[in-house]
Coordinates of C-alpha atoms in Angstrom, one line a residue:
X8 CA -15.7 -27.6 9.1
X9 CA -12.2 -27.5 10.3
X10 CA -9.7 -28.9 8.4
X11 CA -7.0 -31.3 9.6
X12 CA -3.9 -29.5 10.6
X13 CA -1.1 -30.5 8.7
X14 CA 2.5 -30.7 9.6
X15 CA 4.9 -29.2 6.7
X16 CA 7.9 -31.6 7.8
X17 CA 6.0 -34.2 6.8
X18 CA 4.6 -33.1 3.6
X19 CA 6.6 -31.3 0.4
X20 CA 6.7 -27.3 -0.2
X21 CA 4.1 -27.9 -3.7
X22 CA 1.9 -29.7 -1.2
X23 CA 2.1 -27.4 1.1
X24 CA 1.7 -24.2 -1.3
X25 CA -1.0 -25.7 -2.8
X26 CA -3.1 -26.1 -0.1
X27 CA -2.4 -22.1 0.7
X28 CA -3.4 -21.1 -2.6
X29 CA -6.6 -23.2 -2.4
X30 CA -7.1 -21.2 0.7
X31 CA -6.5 -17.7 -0.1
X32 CA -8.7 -18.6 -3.4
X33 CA -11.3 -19.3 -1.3
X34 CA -10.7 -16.4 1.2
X35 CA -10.1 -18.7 4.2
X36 CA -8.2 -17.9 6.9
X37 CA -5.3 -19.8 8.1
X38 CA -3.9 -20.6 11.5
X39 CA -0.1 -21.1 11.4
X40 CA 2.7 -22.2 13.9
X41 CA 5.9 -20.5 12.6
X42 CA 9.5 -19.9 13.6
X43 CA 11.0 -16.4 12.4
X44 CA 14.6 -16.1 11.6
X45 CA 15.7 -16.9 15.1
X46 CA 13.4 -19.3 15.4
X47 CA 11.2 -18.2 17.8
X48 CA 7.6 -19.6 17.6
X49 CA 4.1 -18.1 17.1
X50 CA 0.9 -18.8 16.5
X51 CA -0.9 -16.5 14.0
X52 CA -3.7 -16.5 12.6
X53 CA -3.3 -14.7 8.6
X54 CA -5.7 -13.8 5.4
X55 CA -3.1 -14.5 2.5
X56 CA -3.3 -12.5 -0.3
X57 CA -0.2 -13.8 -2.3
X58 CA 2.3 -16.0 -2.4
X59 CA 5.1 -15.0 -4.2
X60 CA 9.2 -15.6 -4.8
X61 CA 11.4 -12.9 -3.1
X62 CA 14.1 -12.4 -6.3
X63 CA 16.6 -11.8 -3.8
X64 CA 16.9 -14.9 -2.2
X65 CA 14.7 -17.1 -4.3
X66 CA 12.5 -17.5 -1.0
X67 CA 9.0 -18.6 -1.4
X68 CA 6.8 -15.6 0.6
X69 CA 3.0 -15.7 2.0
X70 CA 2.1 -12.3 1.8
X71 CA -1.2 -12.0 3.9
X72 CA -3.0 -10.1 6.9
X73 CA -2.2 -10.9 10.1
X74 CA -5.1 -11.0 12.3
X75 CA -2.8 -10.5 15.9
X76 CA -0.7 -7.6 14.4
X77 CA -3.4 -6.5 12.1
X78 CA -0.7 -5.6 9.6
X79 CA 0.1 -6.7 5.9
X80 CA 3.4 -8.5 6.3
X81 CA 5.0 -12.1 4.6
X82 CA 5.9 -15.2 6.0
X83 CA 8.4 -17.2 4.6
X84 CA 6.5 -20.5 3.3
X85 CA 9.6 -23.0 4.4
X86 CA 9.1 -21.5 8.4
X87 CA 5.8 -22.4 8.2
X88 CA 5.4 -25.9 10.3
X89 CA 2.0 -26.6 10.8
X90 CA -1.1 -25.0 9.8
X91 CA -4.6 -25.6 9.4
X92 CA -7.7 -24.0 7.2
X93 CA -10.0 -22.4 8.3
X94 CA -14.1 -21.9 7.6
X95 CA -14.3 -18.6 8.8
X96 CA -13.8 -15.8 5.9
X97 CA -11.1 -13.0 5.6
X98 CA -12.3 -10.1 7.7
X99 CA -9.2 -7.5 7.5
X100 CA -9.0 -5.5 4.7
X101 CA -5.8 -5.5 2.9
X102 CA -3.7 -2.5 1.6
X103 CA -4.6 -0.9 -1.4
X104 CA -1.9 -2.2 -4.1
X105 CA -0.3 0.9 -6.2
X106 CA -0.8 0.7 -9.7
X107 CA 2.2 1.0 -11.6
X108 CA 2.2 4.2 -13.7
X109 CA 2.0 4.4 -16.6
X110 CA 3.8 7.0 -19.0
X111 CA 4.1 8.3 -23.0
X112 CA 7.9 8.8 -23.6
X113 CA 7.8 10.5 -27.1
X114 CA 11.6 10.3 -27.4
X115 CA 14.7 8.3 -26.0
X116 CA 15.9 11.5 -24.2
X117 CA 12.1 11.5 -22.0
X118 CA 12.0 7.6 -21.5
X119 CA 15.7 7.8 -20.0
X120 CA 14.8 10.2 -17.8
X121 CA 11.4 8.6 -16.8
X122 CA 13.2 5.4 -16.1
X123 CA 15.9 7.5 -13.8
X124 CA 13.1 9.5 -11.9
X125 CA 11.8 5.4 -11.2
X126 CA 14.8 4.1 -9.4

């Protein structure tokens, strides 16, 4: 069954983020109509993985696949202006995450140079 599609102007960002989350915990796929930076529209239609907040800017990012590009890429949750969930499952498979490595430092001297060889 198709959900109704929901228009983000008339709704709040919880509301809306919620809704996502209640998605991507369910492994639904979403169609969205969203505006990039220069606001230029598209249609896509995205498996999201994770929504998280960009410490840069503080902006709130929907981190997904993207069934027409195929890739793993973010949308910015506050260009998002309509969308709609989905009953058909996730069928792209997303990126393999890196785990962080992990290290011993048995002095000061070897974790300071650990952390430099990081950055």
């Amino acid at each position: 069954m198709l959900e109704t599609m929901k228009n983000t102007a008339r709704q709040s960002l919880t509301d809306t983020l919620t809704d996502l989350g209640h998605a991507m915990d369910e492994h639904r796929a979403v169609v969205i109509a969203y505006a990039d930076a220069d606001e230029a529209p598209s249609v896509r239609t995205i498996e999201i993985h994770d929504i998280i907040t960009r410490g840069d800017d503080g902006a709130v990012v929907v981190q997904c696949m993207d069934r027409l590009s195929q890739g793993f890429r973010g949308f910015r949750a506050d260009r998002i202006q309509i969308y709609v969930t989905l009953d058909e499952p996730y069928v792209l498979d997303a990126p393999a995450i890196p785990l962080p490595v992990r290290f011993t430092a048995r002095t000061e001297k070897e974790f300071v140079a650990l952390e430099l060889e990081r950055d």
